[in-house]
Amino acid sequence: MRDELLAYLLNDLDENERSRVEQRLEVDPIWQHELERLRRYVEEAQQAESFQEEHLPADLVNRTCSFVQKASSQGTLSPAVLPTKLSESQDAAAPQKKRWTIIDFAVVASILTIMATLLVPAIRDSRESARRLQCQENLRTLGIALTHFARQNHGRLPSIGQHENAGIFAVKLLESRVISPDELCRVLICPSGAIADEEFGGADSMRVPTRQELQQAAFAQLQHMLQRMGGSYAFRFGFYGQQGQYRQVKFTGSSSEPMMADKPSYEVAGFQSPHHGTCGQNVLFQDGSVHYVQICIQTGPDKHWFLNEEKEHAAGTHRSDIVMGRSEASPSGTITLIDNRQRLPMRSAP
């Protein structure tokens, strides 16, 4: 995308390619944003180049070479040979001796500014791309564990009872021993999520509780467990049949049946995941594949991953109504305490 847009700005495309890029720009907000960003960089680079041509001293190269020659003759660019300003030219052919001027520093500063403008976004994008890939690897590992679980349990995924929280899937994975406790805690953390920040800062550590710990926990501690036991991910709820009975999702190995995804946030418009730019989420499917789905710019029949057709963060209203729930959420649309001491209504999703 970036190469095509840059060629478009520099008028380096044939008529067919240019027409295709313009058609994409009309409908794709991401392409529009990237085009404006590149346009600013190109204009700044052109201004800097013009400035250099007008103000660059004629003997700047000579003075720079003279400084490098002096430093090289002493072995290294040590502090002893680093001047507060470049040394005077040692070239006999130089017409006069000059020191660095304000214009020289202004040229260098403008070049560094442009380089920073170009490099910082690229570094940030590269870092986020690496985090998204690590998150995908985590989901693939969870997909392997869920596949083993289904094989051990007659083709069934960890069930989420009508009044259980979605994060209970992690407890059931541990109980089945298809994955070790340490590995499960590691892969439940998306590096772009808030839990990763807490883990890195030492504020809290990821841990999947046992059923006994859930039963014995005090109210406040139990709420904390419910919110974190599913890690950075949402797990798929069941759905209601035609007679109103609650049913679990079967494991078929289908490439179109999602099992898990980056969990959504009430703080993000549209109730989407905040993990990867608030414009989409990694989704794990039953065949073990993981795809980055950009729901916030999709059109057509694709529905919301985290709300049912009644716009509730709860179980699907029918077999094809896919909903994946945050760790503390239950299919009934409440936060349910394990021993049924109390049920807390979920916040309405935006």
Short mmCIF file of C-alpha atoms in Angstrom, two decimals:
data_model
loop_
_atom_site.label_atom_id
_atom_site.label_comp_id
_atom_site.label_asym_id
_atom_site.label_seq_id
_atom_site.Cartn_x
_atom_site.Cartn_y
_atom_site.Cartn_z
CA MET A 1 0.00 0.00 0.00
CA ARG A 2 2.68 2.53 1.00
CA ASP A 3 4.77 1.91 -2.15
CA GLU A 4 1.74 2.34 -4.39
CA LEU A 5 0.68 5.58 -2.67
CA LEU A 6 4.20 7.01 -2.85
CA ALA A 7 4.39 6.21 -6.56
CA TYR A 8 0.96 7.85 -6.94
CA LEU A 9 2.22 11.04 -5.27
CA LEU A 10 5.33 11.08 -7.45
CA ASN A 11 3.24 10.49 -10.59
CA ASP A 12 5.09 7.26 -11.30
CA LEU A 13 2.10 5.07 -12.22
CA ASP A 14 0.56 4.25 -15.57
CA GLU A 15 -3.08 5.15 -16.25
CA ASN A 16 -4.51 1.78 -15.16
CA GLU A 17 -2.54 1.66 -11.90
CA ARG A 18 -3.38 5.29 -11.11
CA SER A 19 -7.08 4.64 -11.74
CA ARG A 20 -7.02 1.59 -9.47
CA VAL A 21 -5.36 3.56 -6.64
CA GLU A 22 -7.88 6.41 -6.99
CA GLN A 23 -10.78 3.94 -6.81
CA ARG A 24 -9.34 2.46 -3.63
CA LEU A 25 -8.85 5.92 -2.12
CA GLU A 26 -12.52 6.74 -2.66
CA VAL A 27 -13.72 3.91 -0.38
CA ASP A 28 -10.84 3.06 1.97
CA PRO A 29 -10.22 5.45 4.92
CA ILE A 30 -6.93 3.76 5.79
CA TRP A 31 -5.55 4.46 2.31
CA GLN A 32 -6.81 8.06 2.56
CA HIS A 33 -5.04 8.57 5.90
CA GLU A 34 -1.78 7.05 4.64
CA LEU A 35 -1.88 9.21 1.48
CA GLU A 36 -2.13 12.42 3.53
CA ARG A 37 0.68 11.30 5.81
CA LEU A 38 2.98 10.54 2.86
CA ARG A 39 2.03 13.81 1.15
CA ARG A 40 3.22 15.76 4.21
CA TYR A 41 6.53 13.87 4.27
CA VAL A 42 7.16 14.50 0.57
CA GLU A 43 6.44 18.22 0.94
CA GLU A 44 8.77 18.50 3.95
CA ALA A 45 11.53 16.65 2.08
CA GLN A 46 11.17 18.94 -0.94
CA GLN A 47 11.34 22.04 1.28
CA ALA A 48 14.47 20.75 3.01
CA GLU A 49 16.13 19.95 -0.31
CA SER A 50 15.38 23.45 -1.58
CA PHE A 51 16.78 24.94 1.62
CA GLN A 52 19.98 22.93 1.27
CA GLU A 53 20.55 24.00 -2.31
CA GLU A 54 20.21 27.66 -1.37
CA HIS A 55 22.16 27.79 1.88
CA LEU A 56 24.71 24.94 1.98
CA PRO A 57 28.25 26.43 2.24
CA ALA A 58 30.53 25.62 -0.70
CA ASP A 59 33.33 24.23 1.46
CA LEU A 60 31.18 22.16 3.85
CA VAL A 61 32.41 18.91 2.26
CA ASN A 62 36.06 19.98 2.57
CA ARG A 63 35.70 20.83 6.24
CA THR A 64 33.90 17.56 6.99
CA CYS A 65 36.59 15.51 5.19
CA SER A 66 39.30 17.41 7.06
CA PHE A 67 37.71 16.54 10.40
CA VAL A 68 37.36 12.86 9.49
CA GLN A 69 40.98 12.75 8.27
CA LYS A 70 42.24 14.20 11.54
CA ALA A 71 40.16 11.78 13.62
CA SER A 72 41.31 8.80 11.53
CA SER A 73 44.98 9.70 11.93
CA GLN A 74 44.58 9.34 15.73
CA GLY A 75 42.98 5.91 15.48
CA THR A 76 39.43 6.50 16.70
CA LEU A 77 36.83 9.21 17.02
CA SER A 78 37.65 9.56 20.71
CA PRO A 79 36.54 12.48 22.91
CA ALA A 80 40.04 13.88 22.55
CA VAL A 81 39.58 14.55 18.86
CA LEU A 82 35.90 15.51 18.90
CA PRO A 83 35.79 19.31 18.62
CA THR A 84 33.02 21.57 19.74
CA LYS A 85 32.91 22.62 16.09
CA LEU A 86 34.33 21.10 12.94
CA SER A 87 37.98 21.95 12.44
CA GLU A 88 39.15 24.39 9.83
CA SER A 89 39.79 22.93 6.41
CA GLN A 90 43.29 21.49 5.91
CA ASP A 91 42.87 21.47 2.15
CA ALA A 92 45.40 23.84 0.60
CA ALA A 93 43.04 24.44 -2.25
CA ALA A 94 40.39 25.79 0.05
CA PRO A 95 39.97 29.50 -0.68
CA GLN A 96 39.37 30.48 2.92
CA LYS A 97 38.97 29.12 6.42
CA LYS A 98 35.43 28.94 7.81
CA ARG A 99 33.81 27.59 10.90
CA TRP A 100 30.37 26.00 11.24
CA THR A 101 27.65 28.59 11.05
CA ILE A 102 24.06 28.74 12.24
CA ILE A 103 22.97 27.85 8.71
CA ASP A 104 25.08 24.67 8.81
CA PHE A 105 23.39 23.55 12.01
CA ALA A 106 19.98 24.50 10.63
CA VAL A 107 20.55 22.26 7.59
CA VAL A 108 21.61 19.33 9.78
CA ALA A 109 18.69 19.89 12.14
CA SER A 110 16.20 19.93 9.27
CA ILE A 111 17.63 16.68 7.90
CA LEU A 112 17.43 15.00 11.31
CA THR A 113 13.88 16.23 11.78
CA ILE A 114 12.79 14.78 8.45
CA MET A 115 14.53 11.48 9.22
CA ALA A 116 12.79 11.30 12.59
CA THR A 117 9.45 12.09 10.97
CA LEU A 118 9.93 9.22 8.56
CA LEU A 119 11.50 6.70 10.92
CA VAL A 120 9.46 7.09 14.12
CA PRO A 121 6.12 6.05 12.55
CA ALA A 122 7.86 3.16 10.81
CA ILE A 123 9.39 1.97 14.09
CA ARG A 124 6.05 2.29 15.85
CA ASP A 125 4.27 0.37 13.09
CA SER A 126 6.97 -2.31 13.15
CA ARG A 127 6.66 -2.71 16.93
CA GLU A 128 2.87 -3.03 16.76
CA SER A 129 3.18 -5.49 13.89
CA ALA A 130 5.50 -7.64 16.01
CA ARG A 131 3.04 -7.54 18.91
CA ARG A 132 0.17 -8.54 16.64
CA LEU A 133 2.20 -11.48 15.30
CA GLN A 134 3.07 -12.58 18.85
CA CYS A 135 -0.60 -12.37 19.77
CA GLN A 136 -1.42 -14.57 16.77
CA GLU A 137 1.16 -17.14 17.91
CA ASN A 138 -0.45 -17.15 21.37
CA LEU A 139 -3.85 -17.86 19.83
CA ARG A 140 -2.43 -20.66 17.66
CA THR A 141 -1.03 -22.32 20.80
CA LEU A 142 -4.42 -21.97 22.48
CA GLY A 143 -6.00 -23.44 19.34
CA ILE A 144 -3.81 -26.54 19.64
CA ALA A 145 -4.82 -26.93 23.30
CA LEU A 146 -8.52 -26.52 22.45
CA THR A 147 -8.22 -29.11 19.65
CA HIS A 148 -6.68 -31.63 22.07
CA PHE A 149 -9.43 -30.86 24.57
CA ALA A 150 -12.11 -31.51 21.94
CA ARG A 151 -10.53 -34.85 21.02
CA GLN A 152 -10.57 -35.89 24.67
CA ASN A 153 -14.18 -34.78 25.16
CA HIS A 154 -16.08 -36.29 22.20
CA GLY A 155 -15.78 -33.24 19.96
CA ARG A 156 -16.76 -30.65 22.56
CA LEU A 157 -15.01 -27.41 23.41
CA PRO A 158 -14.82 -26.24 27.04
CA SER A 159 -18.46 -25.58 27.87
CA ILE A 160 -19.57 -22.19 29.17
CA GLY A 161 -22.66 -22.80 31.28
CA GLN A 162 -25.53 -20.34 31.07
CA HIS A 163 -24.50 -18.84 34.40
CA GLU A 164 -20.73 -19.37 34.16
CA ASN A 165 -18.26 -16.69 33.12
CA ALA A 166 -16.50 -17.06 29.76
CA GLY A 167 -13.07 -17.20 31.42
CA ILE A 168 -13.92 -20.58 32.95
CA PHE A 169 -12.61 -22.13 29.71
CA ALA A 170 -9.06 -21.54 31.04
CA VAL A 171 -9.82 -23.47 34.25
CA LYS A 172 -11.21 -26.37 32.21
CA LEU A 173 -8.14 -26.40 29.95
CA LEU A 174 -5.92 -26.68 33.03
CA GLU A 175 -8.06 -29.47 34.49
CA SER A 176 -7.78 -31.45 31.24
CA ARG A 177 -3.95 -31.11 31.30
CA VAL A 178 -3.73 -30.38 27.57
CA ILE A 179 -1.42 -27.46 28.38
CA SER A 180 0.86 -26.68 31.30
CA PRO A 181 -0.08 -23.94 33.80
CA ASP A 182 2.99 -21.82 32.95
CA GLU A 183 2.44 -22.01 29.20
CA LEU A 184 -1.27 -21.27 29.55
CA CYS A 185 -0.58 -18.15 31.60
CA ARG A 186 2.00 -17.02 29.04
CA VAL A 187 -0.19 -17.43 25.95
CA LEU A 188 -3.25 -15.87 27.61
CA ILE A 189 -1.48 -12.49 27.56
CA CYS A 190 -1.59 -10.41 24.38
CA PRO A 191 1.52 -8.16 24.34
CA SER A 192 -0.66 -5.21 23.26
CA GLY A 193 -3.14 -5.61 26.12
CA ALA A 194 -3.47 -4.00 29.55
CA ILE A 195 -2.62 -7.28 31.30
CA ALA A 196 0.77 -7.29 29.56
CA ASP A 197 1.44 -3.76 30.86
CA GLU A 198 0.52 -4.82 34.39
CA GLU A 199 2.71 -7.91 34.13
CA PHE A 200 5.68 -5.93 32.82
CA GLY A 201 5.28 -3.21 35.45
CA GLY A 202 5.05 -5.75 38.28
CA ALA A 203 1.59 -4.51 39.31
CA ASP A 204 -0.03 -7.92 38.87
CA SER A 205 0.81 -11.32 37.44
CA MET A 206 -1.28 -13.61 35.27
CA ARG A 207 -2.61 -16.70 37.00
CA VAL A 208 -5.48 -19.09 36.26
CA PRO A 209 -7.26 -20.02 39.52
CA THR A 210 -8.54 -23.47 40.46
CA ARG A 211 -12.22 -24.19 41.12
CA GLN A 212 -11.49 -24.45 44.82
CA GLU A 213 -9.83 -21.01 44.84
CA LEU A 214 -12.84 -19.56 43.07
CA GLN A 215 -15.21 -21.08 45.61
CA GLN A 216 -13.22 -19.83 48.59
CA ALA A 217 -12.36 -16.33 47.31
CA ALA A 218 -13.83 -13.27 49.00
CA PHE A 219 -16.18 -11.10 46.95
CA ALA A 220 -13.64 -8.48 45.78
CA GLN A 221 -10.98 -11.08 45.10
CA LEU A 222 -13.47 -13.20 43.14
CA GLN A 223 -14.41 -10.27 40.91
CA HIS A 224 -10.72 -9.74 40.15
CA MET A 225 -10.28 -13.42 39.29
CA LEU A 226 -13.31 -13.42 36.99
CA GLN A 227 -11.99 -10.44 35.05
CA ARG A 228 -8.48 -11.85 34.56
CA MET A 229 -8.79 -15.64 34.34
CA GLY A 230 -9.50 -15.50 30.59
CA GLY A 231 -6.47 -13.29 29.99
CA SER A 232 -6.48 -10.90 27.05
CA TYR A 233 -9.03 -12.90 25.07
CA ALA A 234 -12.75 -13.47 24.64
CA PHE A 235 -14.14 -17.01 24.38
CA ARG A 236 -17.16 -18.02 22.37
CA PHE A 237 -20.53 -18.37 24.09
CA GLY A 238 -23.16 -20.92 23.15
CA PHE A 239 -26.51 -19.99 21.64
CA TYR A 240 -30.25 -20.37 22.22
CA GLY A 241 -32.19 -22.91 20.15
CA GLN A 242 -35.64 -22.53 18.66
CA GLN A 243 -37.28 -23.72 21.87
CA GLY A 244 -35.27 -21.30 23.98
CA GLN A 245 -32.87 -23.90 25.35
CA TYR A 246 -29.21 -22.93 25.76
CA ARG A 247 -26.79 -24.98 23.64
CA GLN A 248 -23.01 -25.30 23.37
CA VAL A 249 -21.01 -24.84 20.18
CA LYS A 250 -19.70 -28.09 18.69
CA PHE A 251 -16.13 -28.52 17.50
CA THR A 252 -16.11 -29.27 13.77
CA GLY A 253 -12.66 -28.00 12.76
CA SER A 254 -14.27 -25.45 10.46
CA SER A 255 -12.28 -22.52 9.08
CA SER A 256 -15.35 -20.27 9.44
CA GLU A 257 -16.19 -21.04 13.08
CA PRO A 258 -14.37 -18.70 15.51
CA MET A 259 -13.45 -19.88 19.00
CA MET A 260 -11.54 -16.93 20.51
CA ALA A 261 -10.49 -13.35 19.77
CA ASP A 262 -8.84 -10.33 21.36
CA LYS A 263 -11.36 -9.23 23.96
CA PRO A 264 -13.44 -6.07 23.40
CA SER A 265 -13.43 -2.99 25.58
CA TYR A 266 -16.27 -0.72 26.71
CA GLU A 267 -13.84 2.17 26.28
CA VAL A 268 -13.56 1.63 22.50
CA ALA A 269 -16.23 2.95 20.17
CA GLY A 270 -18.27 0.11 18.73
CA PHE A 271 -17.23 -2.29 21.52
CA GLN A 272 -14.10 -3.51 19.70
CA SER A 273 -10.71 -4.70 20.90
CA PRO A 274 -8.18 -2.01 21.95
CA HIS A 275 -5.19 -4.30 21.39
CA HIS A 276 -4.16 -3.56 17.80
CA GLY A 277 -5.11 -0.02 16.88
CA THR A 278 -8.79 -0.27 18.00
CA CYS A 279 -9.70 -1.17 14.44
CA GLY A 280 -9.87 -4.94 14.60
CA GLN A 281 -8.76 -8.05 16.41
CA ASN A 282 -6.99 -11.36 15.96
CA VAL A 283 -9.52 -14.19 15.71
CA LEU A 284 -8.83 -17.93 16.25
CA PHE A 285 -10.91 -20.33 14.17
CA GLN A 286 -11.65 -24.03 14.77
CA ASP A 287 -9.21 -25.17 12.08
CA GLY A 288 -6.40 -23.55 14.10
CA SER A 289 -5.95 -20.57 11.77
CA VAL A 290 -5.69 -17.01 13.10
CA HIS A 291 -6.71 -13.96 11.09
CA TYR A 292 -6.66 -10.24 11.80
CA VAL A 293 -10.23 -9.07 11.22
CA GLN A 294 -10.79 -5.32 10.75
CA ILE A 295 -14.44 -5.17 11.71
CA CYS A 296 -14.61 -1.42 12.20
CA ILE A 297 -14.26 -0.70 8.48
CA GLN A 298 -16.16 -3.70 7.16
CA THR A 299 -19.45 -3.43 5.33
CA GLY A 300 -21.90 -6.06 4.17
CA PRO A 301 -23.45 -9.01 6.00
CA ASP A 302 -20.64 -9.53 8.54
CA LYS A 303 -22.02 -9.04 12.04
CA HIS A 304 -20.47 -7.94 15.30
CA TRP A 305 -18.18 -10.50 16.94
CA PHE A 306 -19.01 -9.46 20.52
CA LEU A 307 -22.71 -8.56 20.46
CA ASN A 308 -25.65 -10.78 19.58
CA GLU A 309 -28.37 -9.69 17.19
CA GLU A 310 -30.15 -7.99 20.08
CA LYS A 311 -27.01 -5.85 20.64
CA GLU A 312 -26.23 -7.59 23.95
CA HIS A 313 -22.91 -8.99 25.14
CA ALA A 314 -24.52 -12.38 25.73
CA ALA A 315 -25.17 -15.74 24.06
CA GLY A 316 -26.24 -15.86 20.43
CA THR A 317 -29.94 -15.75 19.68
CA HIS A 318 -29.60 -18.68 17.23
CA ARG A 319 -26.98 -21.07 15.83
CA SER A 320 -25.44 -18.57 13.40
CA ASP A 321 -25.41 -15.69 15.90
CA ILE A 322 -21.72 -15.75 16.91
CA VAL A 323 -20.70 -14.00 20.14
CA MET A 324 -17.39 -14.16 22.01
CA GLY A 325 -17.44 -13.01 25.62
CA ARG A 326 -15.06 -11.18 27.92
CA SER A 327 -13.69 -13.25 30.79
CA GLU A 328 -16.16 -11.94 33.42
CA ALA A 329 -19.23 -12.09 31.16
CA SER A 330 -21.73 -14.95 31.05
CA PRO A 331 -24.08 -16.17 28.29
CA SER A 332 -27.01 -14.78 30.26
CA GLY A 333 -25.59 -11.26 30.01
CA THR A 334 -24.47 -11.00 33.64
CA ILE A 335 -21.29 -11.29 35.67
CA THR A 336 -21.98 -14.47 37.60
CA LEU A 337 -20.17 -15.41 40.80
CA ILE A 338 -19.14 -19.06 40.90
CA ASP A 339 -21.12 -20.06 43.97
CA ASN A 340 -24.21 -18.14 42.77
CA ARG A 341 -24.09 -15.82 45.76
CA GLN A 342 -24.83 -12.88 43.51
CA ARG A 343 -25.26 -12.00 39.87
CA LEU A 344 -24.14 -8.62 38.64
CA PRO A 345 -25.72 -7.13 35.50
CA MET A 346 -23.27 -6.40 32.69
CA ARG A 347 -22.85 -2.84 31.44
CA SER A 348 -24.74 -2.21 28.25
CA ALA A 349 -22.36 -2.24 25.32
CA PRO A 350 -22.13 0.97 23.31
#
